[in-house]
Amino acid sequence: MNGAPPTSLSVCVRDHVACVRVGGRANFSSSVDFKRLLLQLQADGCAEIILDLKDCTLMDSTFLGVLASAAMKCDTARQAGSRNTIELFQPSERILELLDNLGVLPLLTVLTVAPPMGAFQRVADGQTTRLELNRACFEAHKTLMNMGPDNERRFKDATEFFEKNLRQDEEKE
């Protein structure tokens, strides 16, 4: 989209709480870096991840699917006794509406006040291969599709498209 600010990710970790600032339009091209960051934070022992969405203008379906997958894993971990959470701080009404329509919002907590954090470090853009990007797009859309019958209709064609691309990329490897 011309004129849309590129996605920026920055993070601050304090104790076992991580705050990730997502700026610009959160889209498929940043979804792999976002997923890597969430997995690394959890591996490092961050039980609480706050997404500061004040400067996030929109999330596309791939980014939403990555977020949904992470939220589902946290929800499953919580049911098993873990304290893992993903919380949103200052999401726009549009993002809240998207999350609600896709059935993701019940897995998240919306904060009205963020805990005090320190300095944020920009997350460097990783080297994402076409294979990784197609895998992320396929998995994200599959996650969204599995969240309910309405989503199945919405994302069936996209999921099939990404699955076909993924298979082609895997054959080239």
XYZ file of N, CA, C and O in Angstrom:
692
model
N 0.862 -1.173 0.000
C 0.000 0.000 0.000
C 0.899 1.225 0.000
O 1.707 1.401 0.891
N 0.755 2.085 -0.968
C 1.608 3.250 -1.095
C 1.328 4.251 0.015
O 0.178 4.542 0.319
N 2.356 4.748 0.636
C 2.202 5.735 1.696
C 1.987 5.141 3.067
O 2.034 5.852 4.057
N 1.706 3.847 3.151
C 1.525 3.200 4.450
C 2.883 3.050 5.117
O 3.841 2.633 4.488
N 2.986 3.429 6.405
C 4.274 3.290 7.078
C 4.656 1.825 7.205
O 3.797 0.976 7.422
N 5.949 1.508 7.046
C 6.363 0.116 7.219
C 6.169 -0.308 8.676
O 6.133 0.520 9.576
N 6.046 -1.589 8.870
C 5.881 -2.115 10.221
C 7.174 -1.949 11.000
O 8.254 -2.193 10.480
N 7.055 -1.492 12.223
C 8.219 -1.433 13.103
C 7.883 -2.204 14.374
O 6.762 -2.151 14.870
N 8.874 -2.943 14.847
C 8.736 -3.685 16.093
C 9.848 -3.251 17.021
O 11.005 -3.154 16.610
N 9.501 -2.972 18.267
C 10.509 -2.686 19.280
C 10.052 -3.359 20.567
O 8.875 -3.628 20.760
N 11.028 -3.640 21.432
C 10.709 -4.430 22.620
C 11.445 -3.892 23.837
O 12.552 -3.364 23.733
N 10.797 -4.041 24.967
C 11.394 -3.718 26.261
C 11.018 -4.860 27.203
O 9.860 -5.276 27.260
N 12.019 -5.371 27.911
C 11.775 -6.469 28.850
C 12.144 -5.990 30.246
O 13.210 -5.415 30.464
N 11.248 -6.220 31.167
C 11.469 -5.857 32.569
C 10.931 -6.996 33.419
O 9.744 -7.311 33.350
N 11.805 -7.592 34.203
C 11.455 -8.788 34.972
C 10.972 -9.857 33.985
O 11.668 -10.161 33.055
N 9.791 -10.373 34.161
C 9.264 -11.395 33.250
C 8.126 -10.833 32.399
O 7.252 -11.573 31.960
N 8.174 -9.514 32.171
C 7.170 -8.835 31.357
C 7.868 -8.226 30.149
O 8.884 -7.546 30.289
N 7.308 -8.494 28.979
C 7.843 -7.905 27.756
C 6.767 -7.031 27.138
O 5.594 -7.411 27.087
N 7.177 -5.864 26.698
C 6.261 -4.987 25.982
C 6.797 -4.854 24.556
O 7.955 -4.491 24.349
N 5.954 -5.182 23.599
C 6.317 -5.108 22.191
C 5.500 -3.995 21.560
O 4.269 -4.061 21.564
N 6.185 -2.997 21.042
C 5.506 -1.920 20.319
C 5.421 -2.297 18.851
O 6.425 -2.628 18.224
N 4.208 -2.267 18.355
C 3.980 -2.550 16.946
C 3.529 -1.247 16.314
O 2.515 -0.683 16.701
N 4.314 -0.765 15.357
C 3.988 0.494 14.700
C 3.740 0.297 13.227
O 4.245 -0.641 12.607
N 2.936 1.174 12.661
C 2.644 1.108 11.230
C 1.588 0.057 10.945
O 0.746 -0.265 11.775
N 1.650 -0.473 9.728
C 0.704 -1.502 9.315
C 1.342 -2.867 9.519
O 2.301 -3.223 8.843
N 0.810 -3.623 10.469
C 1.336 -4.949 10.783
C 0.836 -5.913 9.715
O -0.347 -6.200 9.641
N 1.772 -6.384 8.879
C 1.345 -7.204 7.754
C 2.180 -8.469 7.617
O 3.039 -8.760 8.440
N 1.909 -9.208 6.549
C 2.545 -10.503 6.326
C 4.062 -10.408 6.291
O 4.748 -11.306 6.762
N 4.589 -9.312 5.771
C 6.048 -9.217 5.650
C 6.741 -9.094 7.008
O 7.899 -9.460 7.143
N 6.032 -8.635 8.018
C 6.612 -8.543 9.363
C 6.172 -9.692 10.271
O 6.644 -9.810 11.402
N 5.299 -10.549 9.770
C 4.731 -11.608 10.613
C 5.767 -12.633 11.065
O 5.688 -13.141 12.184
N 6.751 -12.942 10.225
C 7.769 -13.925 10.607
C 8.641 -13.358 11.728
O 8.924 -14.040 12.712
N 9.049 -12.091 11.596
C 9.832 -11.446 12.661
C 9.024 -11.368 13.957
O 9.559 -11.581 15.048
N 7.740 -11.058 13.851
C 6.861 -10.976 15.017
C 6.770 -12.341 15.705
O 6.918 -12.449 16.925
N 6.578 -13.390 14.922
C 6.481 -14.744 15.480
C 7.792 -15.141 16.159
O 7.780 -15.671 17.274
N 8.916 -14.871 15.493
C 10.227 -15.186 16.082
C 10.404 -14.454 17.413
O 10.902 -15.026 18.384
N 10.016 -13.180 17.435
C 10.155 -12.379 18.650
C 9.311 -12.965 19.780
O 9.804 -13.131 20.911
N 8.057 -13.292 19.509
C 7.189 -13.861 20.552
C 7.762 -15.175 21.086
O 7.788 -15.394 22.300
N 8.220 -16.034 20.181
C 8.791 -17.321 20.611
C 10.048 -17.113 21.455
O 10.243 -17.792 22.463
N 10.890 -16.148 21.060
C 12.118 -15.878 21.813
C 11.801 -15.319 23.202
O 12.403 -15.727 24.194
N 10.840 -14.408 23.273
C 10.455 -13.835 24.560
C 9.923 -14.920 25.498
O 10.278 -14.958 26.684
N 9.107 -15.808 24.975
C 8.568 -16.885 25.797
C 9.684 -17.844 26.226
O 9.715 -18.285 27.368
N 10.602 -18.139 25.301
C 11.733 -19.010 25.637
C 12.627 -18.379 26.707
O 13.215 -19.081 27.533
N 12.697 -17.049 26.712
C 13.491 -16.327 27.700
C 12.766 -16.158 29.034
O 13.290 -15.511 29.944
N 11.555 -16.700 29.142
C 10.841 -16.671 30.412
C 9.858 -15.538 30.594
O 9.377 -15.321 31.715
N 9.527 -14.828 29.548
C 8.530 -13.752 29.664
C 7.141 -14.376 29.675
O 6.667 -14.876 28.656
N 6.513 -14.356 30.823
C 5.188 -14.944 30.972
C 4.099 -13.982 30.512
O 3.018 -14.411 30.115
N 4.389 -12.691 30.587
C 3.409 -11.672 30.202
C 3.982 -10.881 29.039
O 5.066 -10.303 29.138
N 3.238 -10.879 27.931
C 3.640 -10.101 26.762
C 2.541 -9.089 26.479
O 1.373 -9.446 26.294
N 2.942 -7.840 26.487
C 2.018 -6.743 26.222
C 2.326 -6.208 24.827
O 3.476 -5.909 24.516
N 1.303 -6.096 24.014
C 1.470 -5.489 22.696
C 0.958 -4.062 22.760
O -0.234 -3.827 22.968
N 1.873 -3.109 22.634
C 1.511 -1.698 22.607
C 1.149 -1.368 21.165
O 2.003 -1.315 20.282
N -0.135 -1.155 20.923
C -0.646 -0.965 19.567
C -1.041 0.480 19.275
O -1.752 0.740 18.300
N -0.564 1.396 20.098
C -0.927 2.807 19.926
C -0.630 3.308 18.511
O -1.429 4.027 17.918
N 0.509 2.887 17.960
C 0.917 3.362 16.640
C 0.698 2.330 15.539
O 1.213 2.481 14.432
N -0.060 1.288 15.831
C -0.370 0.264 14.828
C -1.657 0.675 14.113
O -2.715 0.773 14.733
N -1.547 0.916 12.828
C -2.706 1.415 12.081
C -3.663 0.315 11.658
O -4.866 0.536 11.585
N -3.133 -0.885 11.375
C -3.968 -1.985 10.930
C -3.178 -3.285 10.989
O -1.949 -3.260 10.966
N -3.862 -4.398 11.067
C -3.230 -5.719 11.008
C -3.870 -6.488 9.868
O -5.098 -6.535 9.775
N -3.033 -7.082 9.007
C -3.604 -7.916 7.952
C -3.872 -9.317 8.497
O -3.545 -9.634 9.646
N -4.473 -10.163 7.680
C -4.903 -11.478 8.154
C -3.733 -12.366 8.580
O -3.867 -13.144 9.532
N -2.587 -12.254 7.911
C -1.446 -13.080 8.307
C -0.955 -12.688 9.695
O -0.742 -13.539 10.558
N -0.789 -11.391 9.923
C -0.336 -10.920 11.237
C -1.362 -11.309 12.305
O -1.002 -11.773 13.388
N -2.659 -11.146 11.986
C -3.719 -11.525 12.925
C -3.673 -13.023 13.226
O -3.884 -13.441 14.372
N -3.375 -13.829 12.218
C -3.280 -15.273 12.416
C -2.115 -15.666 13.298
O -2.230 -16.572 14.131
N -0.979 -14.979 13.133
C 0.181 -15.231 14.002
C -0.176 -14.854 15.443
O 0.122 -15.605 16.386
N -0.831 -13.710 15.618
C -1.263 -13.291 16.952
C -2.264 -14.289 17.534
O -2.175 -14.667 18.710
N -3.200 -14.747 16.714
C -4.200 -15.715 17.179
C -3.538 -17.008 17.629
O -3.887 -17.571 18.672
N -2.574 -17.487 16.860
C -1.865 -18.715 17.217
C -1.143 -18.563 18.559
O -1.223 -19.443 19.423
N -0.456 -17.443 18.737
C 0.251 -17.192 19.996
C -0.735 -17.091 21.161
O -0.486 -17.622 22.246
N -1.861 -16.427 20.938
C -2.877 -16.279 21.988
C -3.474 -17.630 22.357
O -3.722 -17.909 23.543
N -3.681 -18.492 21.360
C -4.218 -19.831 21.633
C -3.233 -20.652 22.455
O -3.636 -21.358 23.386
N -1.941 -20.547 22.129
C -0.929 -21.287 22.892
C -0.872 -20.797 24.339
O -0.746 -21.596 25.265
N -0.975 -19.487 24.528
C -0.992 -18.934 25.894
C -2.228 -19.404 26.647
O -2.151 -19.747 27.826
N -3.365 -19.425 25.968
C -4.606 -19.854 26.599
C -4.508 -21.315 27.033
O -4.890 -21.674 28.153
N -3.947 -22.156 26.167
C -3.753 -23.569 26.499
C -2.798 -23.714 27.689
O -3.054 -24.491 28.607
N -1.712 -22.946 27.678
C -0.738 -22.984 28.781
C -1.385 -22.517 30.084
O -1.140 -23.088 31.150
N -2.219 -21.474 30.003
C -2.905 -20.970 31.205
C -3.823 -22.033 31.790
O -3.909 -22.204 33.001
N -4.513 -22.760 30.926
C -5.420 -23.809 31.393
C -4.652 -24.939 32.071
O -5.203 -25.653 32.907
N -3.370 -25.059 31.728
C -2.518 -26.076 32.354
C -1.785 -25.525 33.572
O -0.907 -26.178 34.118
N -2.127 -24.301 33.981
C -1.549 -23.736 35.195
C -0.468 -22.693 34.985
O 0.077 -22.170 35.953
N -0.138 -22.374 33.762
C 0.879 -21.365 33.473
C 0.299 -19.958 33.664
O -0.920 -19.774 33.680
N 1.179 -18.982 33.753
C 0.737 -17.581 33.873
C 0.865 -16.842 32.543
O 0.760 -15.631 32.492
N 1.127 -17.541 31.451
C 1.367 -16.888 30.170
C 0.147 -16.114 29.687
O -0.966 -16.635 29.691
N 0.404 -14.869 29.295
C -0.667 -14.038 28.749
C -0.130 -13.177 27.617
O 1.056 -12.858 27.561
N -1.033 -12.812 26.738
C -0.771 -11.775 25.743
C -1.852 -10.731 25.953
O -3.050 -11.049 25.956
N -1.408 -9.503 26.151
C -2.334 -8.411 26.449
C -2.136 -7.296 25.430
O -1.044 -7.128 24.892
N -3.196 -6.567 25.198
C -3.155 -5.463 24.249
C -3.262 -4.144 24.993
O -4.068 -4.003 25.916
N -2.457 -3.191 24.570
C -2.526 -1.849 25.142
C -2.764 -0.867 24.004
O -2.038 -0.858 23.028
N -3.785 -0.095 24.118
C -4.174 0.957 23.180
C -4.433 0.475 21.754
O -4.004 1.110 20.787
N -5.169 -0.648 21.592
C -5.521 -1.044 20.231
C -6.591 -0.105 19.678
O -7.434 0.386 20.434
N -6.559 0.141 18.393
C -7.582 0.986 17.773
C -8.911 0.229 17.748
O -8.948 -1.003 17.882
N -9.977 0.961 17.570
C -11.297 0.334 17.471
C -11.338 -0.638 16.296
O -11.947 -1.707 16.386
N -10.684 -0.281 15.202
C -10.658 -1.146 14.014
C -9.965 -2.472 14.322
O -10.440 -3.533 13.938
N -8.838 -2.427 15.018
C -8.132 -3.660 15.366
C -8.965 -4.496 16.340
O -9.071 -5.716 16.190
N -9.580 -3.861 17.317
C -10.451 -4.595 18.242
C -11.604 -5.264 17.488
O -11.954 -6.415 17.772
N -12.173 -4.554 16.528
C -13.269 -5.094 15.729
C -12.799 -6.314 14.917
O -13.485 -7.331 14.857
N -11.624 -6.211 14.311
C -11.079 -7.342 13.545
C -10.871 -8.559 14.450
O -11.268 -9.680 14.112
N -10.243 -8.337 15.601
C -9.986 -9.427 16.542
C -11.280 -10.062 17.036
O -11.371 -11.283 17.171
N -12.280 -9.240 17.288
C -13.569 -9.732 17.757
C -14.266 -10.536 16.659
O -14.758 -11.639 16.903
N -14.300 -9.989 15.434
C -14.963 -10.675 14.322
C -14.327 -12.023 14.002
O -14.998 -12.928 13.518
N -13.032 -12.148 14.252
C -12.333 -13.397 13.957
C -12.360 -14.383 15.127
O -11.870 -15.496 15.007
N -12.898 -13.955 16.261
C -12.973 -14.838 17.426
C -11.704 -14.893 18.244
O -11.537 -15.778 19.085
N -10.793 -13.943 18.025
C -9.507 -13.936 18.725
C -9.573 -13.130 20.022
O -8.895 -13.461 20.995
N -10.399 -12.108 20.063
C -10.439 -11.186 21.199
C -10.660 -11.873 22.554
O -10.014 -11.492 23.533
N -11.507 -12.907 22.655
C -11.687 -13.557 23.955
C -10.402 -14.189 24.529
O -10.323 -14.444 25.720
N -9.397 -14.423 23.677
C -8.144 -15.021 24.134
C -7.156 -13.975 24.646
O -6.082 -14.329 25.134
N -7.517 -12.714 24.514
C -6.621 -11.617 24.869
C -7.240 -10.751 25.953
O -8.448 -10.759 26.154
N -6.403 -9.997 26.631
C -6.856 -9.022 27.616
C -6.497 -7.646 27.096
O -5.395 -7.447 26.582
N -7.424 -6.718 27.202
C -7.141 -5.346 26.804
C -6.850 -4.553 28.074
O -7.673 -4.499 28.990
N -5.657 -3.995 28.138
C -5.235 -3.210 29.298
C -5.632 -1.749 29.132
O -5.577 -1.208 28.033
N -5.980 -1.138 30.232
C -6.241 0.306 30.197
C -5.014 1.086 30.631
O -4.858 2.248 30.290
N -4.133 0.417 31.393
C -2.891 1.047 31.842
C -1.765 0.035 31.655
O -1.885 -1.116 32.058
N -0.698 0.486 31.028
C 0.469 -0.390 30.839
C 1.402 -0.231 32.030
O 1.520 0.861 32.598
N 2.076 -1.300 32.417
C 3.042 -1.176 33.513
C 4.224 -0.326 33.057
O 4.516 -0.229 31.867
N 4.902 0.304 34.009
C 6.062 1.124 33.626
C 7.144 0.235 33.013
O 7.421 -0.846 33.516
N 7.684 0.702 31.925
C 8.717 -0.060 31.230
C 9.947 0.827 31.063
O 9.898 2.020 31.303
N 11.030 0.242 30.631
C 12.272 0.971 30.388
C 12.405 1.365 28.935
O 11.417 1.566 28.231
N 13.633 1.413 28.478
C 13.922 1.808 27.101
C 13.594 0.662 26.139
O 13.815 -0.497 26.443
N 13.084 1.037 25.000
C 12.739 0.062 23.968
C 13.885 -0.074 22.973
O 14.551 0.906 22.643
N 14.083 -1.301 22.510
C 15.081 -1.598 21.483
C 14.355 -2.013 20.217
O 13.461 -2.854 20.266
N 14.752 -1.414 19.118
C 14.149 -1.778 17.833
C 14.539 -3.216 17.493
O 15.677 -3.624 17.682
N 13.593 -3.969 17.001
C 13.838 -5.338 16.567
C 14.279 -5.276 15.107
O 13.564 -4.750 14.254
N 15.468 -5.794 14.849
C 15.995 -5.770 13.488
C 15.178 -6.693 12.597
O 14.723 -7.759 13.035
N 14.998 -6.268 11.364
C 14.305 -7.109 10.396
C 15.155 -8.328 10.104
O 16.344 -8.213 9.803
N 14.564 -9.494 10.227
C 15.286 -10.730 9.952
C 15.324 -11.025 8.464
O 14.615 -10.417 7.668
N 16.149 -11.936 8.114
C 16.207 -12.405 6.731
C 15.156 -13.499 6.574
O 15.360 -14.616 7.029
N 14.057 -13.151 5.963
C 12.963 -14.086 5.793
C 12.987 -14.638 4.375
O 12.966 -13.877 3.417
N 13.018 -15.955 4.276
C 12.996 -16.584 2.962
C 11.555 -16.666 2.450
O 10.595 -16.553 3.230
N 11.431 -16.897 1.185
C 10.108 -17.060 0.582
C 9.399 -18.257 1.221
O 8.201 -18.201 1.500
N 10.149 -19.331 1.489
C 9.586 -20.514 2.133
C 9.031 -20.172 3.519
O 7.902 -20.545 3.855
N 9.809 -19.445 4.322
C 9.351 -19.051 5.663
C 8.103 -18.172 5.579
O 7.169 -18.325 6.379
N 8.093 -17.270 4.622
C 6.953 -16.361 4.469
C 5.700 -17.129 4.046
O 4.623 -16.927 4.617
N 5.842 -18.028 3.093
C 4.686 -18.827 2.672
C 4.207 -19.732 3.803
O 3.000 -19.907 3.985
N 5.140 -20.289 4.579
C 4.752 -21.136 5.718
C 3.988 -20.296 6.748
O 2.956 -20.730 7.266
N 4.492 -19.104 7.037
C 3.821 -18.228 8.012
C 2.422 -17.848 7.527
O 1.460 -17.873 8.315
N 2.304 -17.512 6.252
C 0.998 -17.140 5.703
C 0.026 -18.321 5.764
O -1.135 -18.158 6.169
N 0.508 -19.511 5.373
C -0.344 -20.701 5.420
C -0.777 -21.003 6.853
O -1.978 -21.176 7.128
N 0.178 -21.065 7.786
C -0.147 -21.406 9.173
C -1.079 -20.373 9.802
O -2.008 -20.730 10.539
N -0.851 -19.097 9.512
C -1.691 -18.036 10.078
C -3.133 -18.155 9.581
O -4.086 -18.057 10.369
N -3.294 -18.376 8.291
C -4.644 -18.481 7.738
C -5.327 -19.780 8.166
O -6.539 -19.798 8.383
N -4.551 -20.834 8.313
C -5.103 -22.100 8.812
C -5.596 -21.917 10.254
O -6.682 -22.392 10.612
N -4.820 -21.211 11.055
C -5.235 -20.919 12.434
C -6.547 -20.160 12.448
O -7.486 -20.526 13.166
N -6.623 -19.093 11.659
C -7.860 -18.298 11.615
C -9.033 -19.132 11.113
O -10.147 -19.046 11.645
N -8.777 -19.933 10.101
C -9.828 -20.774 9.522
C -10.388 -21.736 10.568
O -11.600 -21.990 10.608
N -9.527 -22.263 11.437
C -9.953 -23.237 12.443
C -10.642 -22.611 13.644
O -11.098 -23.337 14.535
N -10.724 -21.284 13.681
C -11.332 -20.624 14.844
C -12.859 -20.538 14.747
O -13.500 -20.073 15.684
N -13.434 -20.977 13.635
C -14.887 -20.964 13.543
C -15.379 -21.081 12.118
O -14.634 -20.825 11.165
N -16.637 -21.477 11.958
C -17.190 -21.707 10.622
C -17.200 -20.449 9.736
O -16.986 -20.551 8.536
N -17.437 -19.298 10.322
C -17.396 -18.068 9.519
C -15.990 -17.836 8.972
O -15.814 -17.449 7.822
N -15.001 -18.090 9.808
C -13.609 -17.915 9.380
C -13.223 -18.957 8.334
O -12.416 -18.674 7.451
N -13.794 -20.142 8.453
C -13.483 -21.177 7.473
C -13.873 -20.699 6.072
O -13.101 -20.830 5.127
N -15.038 -20.108 5.955
C -15.475 -19.571 4.658
C -14.609 -18.396 4.218
O -14.263 -18.277 3.053
N -14.254 -17.544 5.157
C -13.459 -16.353 4.829
C -12.063 -16.697 4.310
O -11.536 -16.018 3.441
N -11.441 -17.703 4.913
C -10.016 -17.943 4.661
C -9.709 -19.230 3.896
O -8.534 -19.545 3.688
N -10.721 -19.949 3.468
C -10.500 -21.214 2.767
C -9.653 -21.014 1.506
O -8.661 -21.716 1.299
N -10.026 -20.079 0.644
C -9.296 -19.862 -0.607
C -7.864 -19.401 -0.359
O -6.930 -19.881 -0.999
N -7.691 -18.476 0.578
C -6.344 -17.977 0.885
C -5.480 -19.104 1.449
O -4.306 -19.239 1.076
N -6.055 -19.922 2.315
C -5.304 -21.032 2.906
C -4.865 -22.016 1.825
O -3.714 -22.461 1.810
N -5.755 -22.323 0.911
C -5.409 -23.233 -0.191
C -4.316 -22.628 -1.072
O -3.401 -23.335 -1.505
N -4.405 -21.335 -1.338
C -3.396 -20.648 -2.144
C -2.021 -20.724 -1.481
O -1.029 -21.095 -2.107
N -1.961 -20.401 -0.192
C -0.679 -20.436 0.518
C -0.155 -21.869 0.662
O 1.047 -22.094 0.607
N -1.052 -22.823 0.837
C -0.619 -24.216 0.927
C 0.022 -24.658 -0.395
O 1.065 -25.330 -0.397
N -0.579 -24.278 -1.500
C -0.025 -24.617 -2.825
C 1.358 -23.983 -2.996
O 2.315 -24.647 -3.429
N 1.486 -22.710 -2.649
C 2.783 -22.024 -2.738
C 3.823 -22.673 -1.824
O 4.986 -22.813 -2.203
N 3.391 -23.056 -0.639
C 4.295 -23.685 0.318
C 4.806 -25.016 -0.237
O 6.008 -25.297 -0.179
N 3.913 -25.820 -0.773
C 4.332 -27.104 -1.358
C 5.338 -26.897 -2.486
O 6.328 -27.629 -2.578
N 5.075 -25.915 -3.346
C 5.990 -25.632 -4.450
C 7.372 -25.207 -3.922
O 8.398 -25.657 -4.431
N 7.373 -24.362 -2.912
C 8.651 -23.922 -2.324
C 9.397 -25.072 -1.665
O 10.611 -25.172 -1.759
N 8.642 -25.958 -0.985
C 9.277 -27.105 -0.320
C 9.880 -28.071 -1.351
O 10.930 -28.659 -1.100
N 9.234 -28.203 -2.487
C 9.772 -29.081 -3.548
C 11.071 -28.527 -4.123
O 11.925 -29.288 -4.540
N 11.220 -27.216 -4.131
C 12.431 -26.573 -4.660
C 13.613 -26.710 -3.714
O 14.756 -26.587 -4.131
N 13.311 -26.924 -2.425
C 14.377 -27.003 -1.406
C 15.198 -28.247 -1.549
O 14.857 -29.272 -1.879
